[in-house]
mmCIF file of N, CA and C in Angstrom:
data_model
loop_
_atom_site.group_PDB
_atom_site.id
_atom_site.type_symbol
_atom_site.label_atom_id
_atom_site.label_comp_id
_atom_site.label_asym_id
_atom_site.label_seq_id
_atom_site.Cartn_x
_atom_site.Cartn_y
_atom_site.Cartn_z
ATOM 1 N N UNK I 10 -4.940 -5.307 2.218
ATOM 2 C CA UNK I 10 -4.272 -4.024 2.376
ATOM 3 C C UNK I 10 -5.278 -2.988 2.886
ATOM 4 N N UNK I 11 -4.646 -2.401 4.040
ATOM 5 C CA UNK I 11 -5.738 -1.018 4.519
ATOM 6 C C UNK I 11 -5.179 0.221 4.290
ATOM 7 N N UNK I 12 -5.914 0.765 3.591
ATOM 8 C CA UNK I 12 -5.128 2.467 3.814
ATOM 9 C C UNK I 12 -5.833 3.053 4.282
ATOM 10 N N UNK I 13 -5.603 3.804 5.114
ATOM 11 C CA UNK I 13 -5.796 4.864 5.973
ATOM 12 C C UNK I 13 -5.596 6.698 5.855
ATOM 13 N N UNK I 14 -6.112 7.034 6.446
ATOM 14 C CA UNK I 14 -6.102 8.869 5.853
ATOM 15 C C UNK I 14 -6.537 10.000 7.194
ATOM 16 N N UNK I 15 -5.389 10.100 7.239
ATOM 17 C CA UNK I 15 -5.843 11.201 9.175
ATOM 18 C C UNK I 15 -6.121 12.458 8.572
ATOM 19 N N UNK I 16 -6.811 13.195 8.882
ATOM 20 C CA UNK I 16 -7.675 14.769 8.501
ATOM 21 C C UNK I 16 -8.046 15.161 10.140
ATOM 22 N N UNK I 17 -7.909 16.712 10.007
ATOM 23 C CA UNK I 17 -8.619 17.129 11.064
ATOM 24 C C UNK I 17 -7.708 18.519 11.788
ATOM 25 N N UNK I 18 -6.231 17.831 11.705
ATOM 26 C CA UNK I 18 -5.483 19.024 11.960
ATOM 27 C C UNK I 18 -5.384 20.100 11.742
ATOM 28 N N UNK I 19 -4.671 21.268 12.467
ATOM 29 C CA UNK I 19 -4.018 22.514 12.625
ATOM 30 C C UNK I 19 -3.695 23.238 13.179
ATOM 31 N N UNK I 20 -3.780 24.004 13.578
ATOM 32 C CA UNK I 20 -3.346 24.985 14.320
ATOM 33 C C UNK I 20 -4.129 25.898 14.922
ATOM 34 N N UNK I 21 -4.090 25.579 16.635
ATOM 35 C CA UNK I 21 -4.660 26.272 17.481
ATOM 36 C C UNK I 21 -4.305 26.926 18.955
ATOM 37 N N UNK I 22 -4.867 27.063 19.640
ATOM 38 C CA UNK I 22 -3.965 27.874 20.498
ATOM 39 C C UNK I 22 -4.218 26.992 21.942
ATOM 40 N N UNK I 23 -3.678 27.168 23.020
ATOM 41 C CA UNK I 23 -3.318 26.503 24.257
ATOM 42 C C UNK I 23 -5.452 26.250 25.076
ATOM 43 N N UNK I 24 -5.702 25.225 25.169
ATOM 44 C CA UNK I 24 -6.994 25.319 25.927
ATOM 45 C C UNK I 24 -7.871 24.827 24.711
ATOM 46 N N UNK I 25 -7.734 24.983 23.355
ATOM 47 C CA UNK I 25 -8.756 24.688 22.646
ATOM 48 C C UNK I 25 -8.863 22.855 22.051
ATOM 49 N N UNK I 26 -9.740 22.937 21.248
ATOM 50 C CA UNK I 26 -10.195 21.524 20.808
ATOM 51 C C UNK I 26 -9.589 21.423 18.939
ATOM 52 N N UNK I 27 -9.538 20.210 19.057
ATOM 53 C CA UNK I 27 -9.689 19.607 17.468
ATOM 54 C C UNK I 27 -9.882 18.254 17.731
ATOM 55 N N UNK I 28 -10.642 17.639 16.201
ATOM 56 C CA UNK I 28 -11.457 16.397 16.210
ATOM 57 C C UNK I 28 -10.155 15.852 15.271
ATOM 58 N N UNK I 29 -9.473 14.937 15.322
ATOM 59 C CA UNK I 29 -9.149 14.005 13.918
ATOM 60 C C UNK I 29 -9.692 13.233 13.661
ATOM 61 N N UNK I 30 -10.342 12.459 12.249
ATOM 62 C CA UNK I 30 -10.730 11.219 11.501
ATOM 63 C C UNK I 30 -9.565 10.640 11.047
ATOM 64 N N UNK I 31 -9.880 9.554 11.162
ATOM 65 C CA UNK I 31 -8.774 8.683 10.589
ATOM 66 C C UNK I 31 -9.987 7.482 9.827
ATOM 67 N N UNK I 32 -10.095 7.900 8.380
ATOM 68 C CA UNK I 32 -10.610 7.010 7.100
ATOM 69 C C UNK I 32 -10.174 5.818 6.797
ATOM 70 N N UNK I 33 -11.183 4.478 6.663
ATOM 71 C CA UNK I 33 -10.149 3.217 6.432
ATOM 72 C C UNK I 33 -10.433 3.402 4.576
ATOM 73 N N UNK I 34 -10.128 2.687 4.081
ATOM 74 C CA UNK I 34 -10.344 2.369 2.698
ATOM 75 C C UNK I 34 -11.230 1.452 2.637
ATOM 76 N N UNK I 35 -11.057 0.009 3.949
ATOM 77 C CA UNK I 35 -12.161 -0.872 3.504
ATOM 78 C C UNK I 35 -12.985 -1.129 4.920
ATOM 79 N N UNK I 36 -12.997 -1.870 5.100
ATOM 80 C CA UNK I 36 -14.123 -2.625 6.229
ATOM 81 C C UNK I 36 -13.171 -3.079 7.488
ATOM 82 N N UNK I 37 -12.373 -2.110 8.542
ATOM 83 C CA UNK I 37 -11.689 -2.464 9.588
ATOM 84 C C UNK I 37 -12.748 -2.876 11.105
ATOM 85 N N UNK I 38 -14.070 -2.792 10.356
ATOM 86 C CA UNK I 38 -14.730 -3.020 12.044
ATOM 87 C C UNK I 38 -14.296 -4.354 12.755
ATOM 88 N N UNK I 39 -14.677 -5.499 11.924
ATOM 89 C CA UNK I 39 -14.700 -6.425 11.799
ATOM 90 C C UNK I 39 -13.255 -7.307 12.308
ATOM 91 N N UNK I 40 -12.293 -6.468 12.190
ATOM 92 C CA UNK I 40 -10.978 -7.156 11.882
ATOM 93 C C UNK I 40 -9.285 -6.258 12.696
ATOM 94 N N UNK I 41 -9.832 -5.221 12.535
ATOM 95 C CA UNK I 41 -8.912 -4.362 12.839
ATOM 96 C C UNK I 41 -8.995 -3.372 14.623
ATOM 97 N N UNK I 42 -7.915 -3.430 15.344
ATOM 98 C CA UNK I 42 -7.848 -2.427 16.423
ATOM 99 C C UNK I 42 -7.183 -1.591 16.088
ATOM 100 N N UNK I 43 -7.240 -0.513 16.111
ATOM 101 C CA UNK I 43 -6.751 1.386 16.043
ATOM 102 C C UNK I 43 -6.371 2.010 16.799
ATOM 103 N N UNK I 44 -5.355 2.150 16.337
ATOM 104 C CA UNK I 44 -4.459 3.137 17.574
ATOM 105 C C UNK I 44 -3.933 4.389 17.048
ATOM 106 N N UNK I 45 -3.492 5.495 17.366
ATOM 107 C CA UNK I 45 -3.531 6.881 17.542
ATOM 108 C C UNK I 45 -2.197 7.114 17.600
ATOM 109 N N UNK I 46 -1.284 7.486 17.362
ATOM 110 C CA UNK I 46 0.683 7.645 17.853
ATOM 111 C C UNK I 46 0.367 9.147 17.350
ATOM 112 N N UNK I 47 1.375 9.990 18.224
ATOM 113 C CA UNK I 47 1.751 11.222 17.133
ATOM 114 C C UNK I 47 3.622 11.402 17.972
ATOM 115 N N UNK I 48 3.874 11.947 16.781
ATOM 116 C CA UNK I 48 5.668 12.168 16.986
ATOM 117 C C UNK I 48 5.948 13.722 16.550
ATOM 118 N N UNK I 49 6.530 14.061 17.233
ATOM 119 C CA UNK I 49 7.364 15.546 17.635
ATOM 120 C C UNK I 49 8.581 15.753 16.856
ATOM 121 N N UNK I 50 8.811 16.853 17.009
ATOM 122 C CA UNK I 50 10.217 16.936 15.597
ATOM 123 C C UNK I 50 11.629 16.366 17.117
ATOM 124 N N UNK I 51 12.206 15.572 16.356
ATOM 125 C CA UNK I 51 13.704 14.772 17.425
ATOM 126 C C UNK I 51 13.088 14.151 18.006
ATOM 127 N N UNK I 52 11.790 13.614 18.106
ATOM 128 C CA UNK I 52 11.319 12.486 19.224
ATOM 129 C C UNK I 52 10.746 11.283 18.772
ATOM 130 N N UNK I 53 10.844 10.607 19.589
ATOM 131 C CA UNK I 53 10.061 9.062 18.946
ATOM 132 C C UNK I 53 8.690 8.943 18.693
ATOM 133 N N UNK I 54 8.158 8.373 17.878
ATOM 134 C CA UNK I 54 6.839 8.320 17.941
ATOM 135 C C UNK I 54 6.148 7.339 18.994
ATOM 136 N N UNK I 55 4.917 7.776 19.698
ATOM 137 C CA UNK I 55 4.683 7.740 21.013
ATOM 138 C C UNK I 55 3.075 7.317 21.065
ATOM 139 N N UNK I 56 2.655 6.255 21.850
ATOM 140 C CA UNK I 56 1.252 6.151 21.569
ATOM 141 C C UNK I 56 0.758 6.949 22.041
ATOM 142 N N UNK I 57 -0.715 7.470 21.750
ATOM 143 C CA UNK I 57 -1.767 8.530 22.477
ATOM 144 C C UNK I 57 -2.999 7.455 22.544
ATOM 145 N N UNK I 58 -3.203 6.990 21.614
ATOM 146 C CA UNK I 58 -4.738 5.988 22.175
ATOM 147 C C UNK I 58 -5.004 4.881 21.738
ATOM 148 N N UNK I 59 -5.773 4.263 21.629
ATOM 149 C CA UNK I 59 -5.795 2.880 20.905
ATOM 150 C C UNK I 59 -7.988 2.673 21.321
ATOM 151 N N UNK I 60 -8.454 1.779 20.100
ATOM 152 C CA UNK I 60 -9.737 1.887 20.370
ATOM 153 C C UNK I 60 -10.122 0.261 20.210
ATOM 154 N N UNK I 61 -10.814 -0.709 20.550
ATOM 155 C CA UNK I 61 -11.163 -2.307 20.563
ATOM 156 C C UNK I 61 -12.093 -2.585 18.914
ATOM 157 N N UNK I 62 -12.441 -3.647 18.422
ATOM 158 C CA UNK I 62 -13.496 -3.646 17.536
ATOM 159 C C UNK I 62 -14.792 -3.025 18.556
ATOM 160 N N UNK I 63 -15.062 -3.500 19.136
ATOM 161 C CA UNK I 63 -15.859 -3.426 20.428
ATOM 162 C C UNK I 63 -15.838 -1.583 21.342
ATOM 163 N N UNK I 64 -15.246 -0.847 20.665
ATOM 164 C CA UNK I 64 -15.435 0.143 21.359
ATOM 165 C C UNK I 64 -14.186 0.329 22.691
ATOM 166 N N UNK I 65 -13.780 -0.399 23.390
ATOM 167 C CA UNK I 65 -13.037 -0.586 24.445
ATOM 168 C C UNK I 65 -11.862 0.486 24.322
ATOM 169 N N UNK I 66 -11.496 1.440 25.114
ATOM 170 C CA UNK I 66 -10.343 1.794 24.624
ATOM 171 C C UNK I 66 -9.497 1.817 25.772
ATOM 172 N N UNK I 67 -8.308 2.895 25.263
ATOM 173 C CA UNK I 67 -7.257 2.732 26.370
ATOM 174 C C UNK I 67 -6.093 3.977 25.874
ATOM 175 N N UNK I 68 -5.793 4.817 26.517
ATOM 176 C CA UNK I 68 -4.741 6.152 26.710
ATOM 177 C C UNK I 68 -3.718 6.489 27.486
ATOM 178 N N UNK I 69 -2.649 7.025 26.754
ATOM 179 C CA UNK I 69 -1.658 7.150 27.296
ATOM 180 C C UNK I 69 -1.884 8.177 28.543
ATOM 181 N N UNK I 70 -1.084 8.141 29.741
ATOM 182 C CA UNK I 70 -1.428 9.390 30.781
ATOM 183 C C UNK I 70 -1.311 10.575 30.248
ATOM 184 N N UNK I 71 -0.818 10.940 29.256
ATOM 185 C CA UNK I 71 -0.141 12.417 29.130
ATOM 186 C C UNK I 71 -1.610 12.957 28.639
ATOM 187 N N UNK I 72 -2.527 12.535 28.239
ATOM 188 C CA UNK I 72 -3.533 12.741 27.473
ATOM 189 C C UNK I 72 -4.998 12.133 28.159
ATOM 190 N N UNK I 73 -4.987 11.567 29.263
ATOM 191 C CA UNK I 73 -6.138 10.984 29.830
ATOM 192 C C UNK I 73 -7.004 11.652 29.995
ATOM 193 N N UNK I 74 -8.388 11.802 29.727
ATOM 194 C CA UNK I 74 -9.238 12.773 30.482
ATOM 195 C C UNK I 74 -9.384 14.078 29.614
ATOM 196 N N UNK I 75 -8.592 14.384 28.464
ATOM 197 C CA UNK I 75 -8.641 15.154 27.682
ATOM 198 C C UNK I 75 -8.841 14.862 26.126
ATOM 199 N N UNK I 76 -8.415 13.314 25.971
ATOM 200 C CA UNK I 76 -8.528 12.952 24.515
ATOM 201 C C UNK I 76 -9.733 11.870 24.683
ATOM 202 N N UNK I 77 -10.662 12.107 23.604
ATOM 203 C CA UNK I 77 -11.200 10.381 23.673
ATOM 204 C C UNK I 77 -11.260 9.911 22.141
ATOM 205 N N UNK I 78 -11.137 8.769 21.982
ATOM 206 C CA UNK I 78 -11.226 7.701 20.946
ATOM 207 C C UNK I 78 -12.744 7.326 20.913
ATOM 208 N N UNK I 79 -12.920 7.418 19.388
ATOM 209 C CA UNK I 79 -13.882 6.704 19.021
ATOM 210 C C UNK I 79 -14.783 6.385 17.519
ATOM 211 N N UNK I 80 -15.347 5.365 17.498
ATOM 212 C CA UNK I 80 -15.444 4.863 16.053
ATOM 213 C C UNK I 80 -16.453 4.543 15.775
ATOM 214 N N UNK I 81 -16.811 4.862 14.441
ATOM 215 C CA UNK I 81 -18.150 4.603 13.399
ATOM 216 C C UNK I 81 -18.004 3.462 12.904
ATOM 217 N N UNK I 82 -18.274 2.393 12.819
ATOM 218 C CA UNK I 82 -18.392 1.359 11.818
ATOM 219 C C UNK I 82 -19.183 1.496 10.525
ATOM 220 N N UNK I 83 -19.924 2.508 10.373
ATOM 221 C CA UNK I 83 -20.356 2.216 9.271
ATOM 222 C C UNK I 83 -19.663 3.641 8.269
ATOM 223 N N UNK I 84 -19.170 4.114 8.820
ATOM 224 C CA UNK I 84 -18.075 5.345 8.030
ATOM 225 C C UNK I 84 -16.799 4.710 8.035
ATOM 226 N N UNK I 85 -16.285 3.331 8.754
ATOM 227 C CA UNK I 85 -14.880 2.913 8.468
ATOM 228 C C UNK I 85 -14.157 4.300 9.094
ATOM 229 N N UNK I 86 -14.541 5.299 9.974
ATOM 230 C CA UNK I 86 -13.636 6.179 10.264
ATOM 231 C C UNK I 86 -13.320 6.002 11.954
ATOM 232 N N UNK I 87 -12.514 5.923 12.587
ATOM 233 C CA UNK I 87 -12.318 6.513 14.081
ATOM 234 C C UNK I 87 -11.924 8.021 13.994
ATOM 235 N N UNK I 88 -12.409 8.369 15.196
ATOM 236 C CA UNK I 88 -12.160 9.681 15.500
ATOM 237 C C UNK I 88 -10.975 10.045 17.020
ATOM 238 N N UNK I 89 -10.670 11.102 17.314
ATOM 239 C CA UNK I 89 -9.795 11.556 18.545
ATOM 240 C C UNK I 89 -10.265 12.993 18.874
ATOM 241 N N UNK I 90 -11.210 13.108 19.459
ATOM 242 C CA UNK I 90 -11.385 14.113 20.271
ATOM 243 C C UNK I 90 -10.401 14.755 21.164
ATOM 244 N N UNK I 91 -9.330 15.806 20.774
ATOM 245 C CA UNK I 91 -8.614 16.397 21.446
ATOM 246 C C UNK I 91 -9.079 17.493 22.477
ATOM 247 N N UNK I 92 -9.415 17.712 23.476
ATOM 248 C CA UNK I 92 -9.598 18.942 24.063
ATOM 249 C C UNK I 92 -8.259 19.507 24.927
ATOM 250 N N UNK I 93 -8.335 20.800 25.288
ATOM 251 C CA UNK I 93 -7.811 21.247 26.853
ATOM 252 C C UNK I 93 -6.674 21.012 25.939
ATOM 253 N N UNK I 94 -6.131 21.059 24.714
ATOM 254 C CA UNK I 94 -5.043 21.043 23.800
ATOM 255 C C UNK I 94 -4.018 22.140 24.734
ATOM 256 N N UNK I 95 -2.426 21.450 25.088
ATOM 257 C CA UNK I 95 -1.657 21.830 25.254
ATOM 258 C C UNK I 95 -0.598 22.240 24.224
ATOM 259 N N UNK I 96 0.572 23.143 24.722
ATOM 260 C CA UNK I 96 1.936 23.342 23.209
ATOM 261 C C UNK I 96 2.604 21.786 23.610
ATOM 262 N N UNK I 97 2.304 20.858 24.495
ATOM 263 C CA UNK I 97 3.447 20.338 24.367
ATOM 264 C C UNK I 97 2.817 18.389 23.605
ATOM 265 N N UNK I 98 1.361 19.032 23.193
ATOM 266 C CA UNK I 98 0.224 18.018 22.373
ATOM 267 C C UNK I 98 1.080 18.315 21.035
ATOM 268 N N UNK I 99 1.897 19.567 20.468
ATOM 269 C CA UNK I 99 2.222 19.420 19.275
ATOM 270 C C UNK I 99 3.242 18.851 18.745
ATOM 271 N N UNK I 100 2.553 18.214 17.564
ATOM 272 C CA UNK I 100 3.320 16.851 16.715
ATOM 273 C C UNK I 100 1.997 16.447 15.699
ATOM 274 N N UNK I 101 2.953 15.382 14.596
ATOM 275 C CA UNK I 101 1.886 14.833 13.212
ATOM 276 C C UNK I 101 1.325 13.392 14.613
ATOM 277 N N UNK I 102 0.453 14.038 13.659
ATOM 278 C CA UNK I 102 -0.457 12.438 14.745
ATOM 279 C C UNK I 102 -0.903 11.368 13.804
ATOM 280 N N UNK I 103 -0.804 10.548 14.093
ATOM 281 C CA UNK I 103 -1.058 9.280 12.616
ATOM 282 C C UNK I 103 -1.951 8.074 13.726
ATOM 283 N N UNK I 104 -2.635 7.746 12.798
ATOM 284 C CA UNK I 104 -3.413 6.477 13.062
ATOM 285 C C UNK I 104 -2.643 5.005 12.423
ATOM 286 N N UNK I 105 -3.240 4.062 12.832
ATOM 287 C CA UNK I 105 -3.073 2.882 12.692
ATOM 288 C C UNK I 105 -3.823 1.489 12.892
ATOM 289 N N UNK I 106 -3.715 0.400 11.885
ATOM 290 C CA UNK I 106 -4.453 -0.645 12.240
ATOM 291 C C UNK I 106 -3.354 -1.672 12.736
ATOM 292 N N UNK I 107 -4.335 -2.102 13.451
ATOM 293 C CA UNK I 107 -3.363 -3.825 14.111
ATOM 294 C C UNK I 107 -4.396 -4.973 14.381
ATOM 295 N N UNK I 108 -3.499 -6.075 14.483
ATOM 296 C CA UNK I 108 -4.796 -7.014 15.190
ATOM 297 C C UNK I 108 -4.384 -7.368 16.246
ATOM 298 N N UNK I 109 -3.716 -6.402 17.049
ATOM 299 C CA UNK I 109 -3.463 -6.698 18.642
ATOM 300 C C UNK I 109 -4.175 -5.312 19.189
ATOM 301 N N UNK I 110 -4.480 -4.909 20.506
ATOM 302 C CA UNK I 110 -4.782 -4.156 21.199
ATOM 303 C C UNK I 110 -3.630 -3.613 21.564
ATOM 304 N N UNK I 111 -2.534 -2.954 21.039
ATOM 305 C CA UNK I 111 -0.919 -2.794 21.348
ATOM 306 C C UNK I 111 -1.257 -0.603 21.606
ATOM 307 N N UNK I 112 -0.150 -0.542 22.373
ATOM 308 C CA UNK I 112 0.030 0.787 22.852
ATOM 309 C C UNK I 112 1.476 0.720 22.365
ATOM 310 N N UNK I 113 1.827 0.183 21.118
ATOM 311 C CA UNK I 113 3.128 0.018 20.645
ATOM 312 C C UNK I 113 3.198 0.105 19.530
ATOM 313 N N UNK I 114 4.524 0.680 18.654
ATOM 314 C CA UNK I 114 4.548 1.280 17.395
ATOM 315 C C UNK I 114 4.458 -0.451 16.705
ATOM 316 N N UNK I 115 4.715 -1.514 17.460
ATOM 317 C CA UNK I 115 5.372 -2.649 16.355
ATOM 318 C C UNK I 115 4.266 -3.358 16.504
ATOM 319 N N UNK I 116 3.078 -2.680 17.336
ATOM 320 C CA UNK I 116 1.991 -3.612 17.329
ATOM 321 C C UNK I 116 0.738 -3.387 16.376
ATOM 322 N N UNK I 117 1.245 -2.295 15.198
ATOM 323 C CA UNK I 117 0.232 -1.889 14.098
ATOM 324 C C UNK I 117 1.036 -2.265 12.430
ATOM 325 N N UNK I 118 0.034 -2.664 12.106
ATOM 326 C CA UNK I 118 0.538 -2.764 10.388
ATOM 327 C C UNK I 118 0.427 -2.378 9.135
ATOM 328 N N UNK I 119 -0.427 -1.172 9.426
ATOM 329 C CA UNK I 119 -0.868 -0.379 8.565
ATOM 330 C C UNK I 119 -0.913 0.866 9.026
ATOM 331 N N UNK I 120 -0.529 2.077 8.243
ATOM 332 C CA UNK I 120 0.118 3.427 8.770
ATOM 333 C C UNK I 120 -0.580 4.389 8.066
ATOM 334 N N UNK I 121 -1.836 5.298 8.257
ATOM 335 C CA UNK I 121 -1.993 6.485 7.320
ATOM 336 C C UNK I 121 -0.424 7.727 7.391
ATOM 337 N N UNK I 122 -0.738 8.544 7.243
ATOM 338 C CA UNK I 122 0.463 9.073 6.505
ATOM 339 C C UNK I 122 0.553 10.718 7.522
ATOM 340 N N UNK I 123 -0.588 10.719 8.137
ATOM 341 C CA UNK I 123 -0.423 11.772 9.565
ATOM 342 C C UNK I 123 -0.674 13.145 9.361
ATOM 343 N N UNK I 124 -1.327 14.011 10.320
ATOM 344 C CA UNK I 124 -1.764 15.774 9.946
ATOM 345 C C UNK I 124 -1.029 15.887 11.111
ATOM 346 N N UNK I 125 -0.636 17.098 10.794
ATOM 347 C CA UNK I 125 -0.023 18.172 11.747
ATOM 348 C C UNK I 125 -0.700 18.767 12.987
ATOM 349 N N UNK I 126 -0.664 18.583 14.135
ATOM 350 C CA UNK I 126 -1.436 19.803 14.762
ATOM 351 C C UNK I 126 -0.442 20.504 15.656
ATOM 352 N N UNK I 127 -0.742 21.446 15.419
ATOM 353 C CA UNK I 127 0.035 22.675 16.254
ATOM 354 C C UNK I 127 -0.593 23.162 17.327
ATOM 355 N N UNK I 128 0.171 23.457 18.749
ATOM 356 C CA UNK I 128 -0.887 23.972 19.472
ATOM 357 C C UNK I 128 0.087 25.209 20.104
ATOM 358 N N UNK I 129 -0.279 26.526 20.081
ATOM 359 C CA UNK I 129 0.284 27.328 20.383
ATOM 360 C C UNK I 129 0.054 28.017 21.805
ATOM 361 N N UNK I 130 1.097 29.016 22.630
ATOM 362 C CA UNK I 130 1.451 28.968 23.848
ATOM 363 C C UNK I 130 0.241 30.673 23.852
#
């Protein structure tokens, strides 16, 4: 069992930055790929990134070039560097483990529980 814990969110305004962590509970270097979703109020939840054991990653377009993924192995944490934050970036953003490299909600099996970020106009 992995649990997971996203921190980092809130509320900021159009152009600026926020970092999220996403905390494992145990030892995901080894075993686990991470991926990034965040969902909007009436919308589906939607991938934003995904990161390899290996570092490798991979992003949705809406976010290319502005978000990057990336992970500590020895903190068990990945991170998401948000910059150039748009209003239409806002939604809970949640992390996830899988053992596929998936840009898909059914390709993770473990769910932290998601922060808010707001990004205002």
């Amino acid at each position: 069992q992995v649990q997971l814990v996203e921190s980092g969110g809130g509320l900021v305004q159009a152009g600026d930055s926020l970092r999220l962590s996403c905390a494992a509970s145990t030892r995901t270097s080894s075993t686990y790929f991470i991926g990034w979703f965040r969902q909007a109020p009436g919308k589906e939840r939607e991938f934003v990134s995904a990161i390899t054991r290996g570092g490798v990653t991979k992003y949705a377009d809406s976010v290319k070039g502005r978000f990057t993924v990336s992970r500590d192995h020895a903190k068990n944490t990945v991170y998401l560097q948000m910059n150039s934050l748009k209003p239409e970036d806002t939604a809970v953003y949640f992390c996830a483990a899988g053992r596929r490299f998936a840009d898909e909600v059914l390709g993770y099996e473990y769910w932290g529980q998601g922060t808010q970020v707001t990004v205002s106009s």
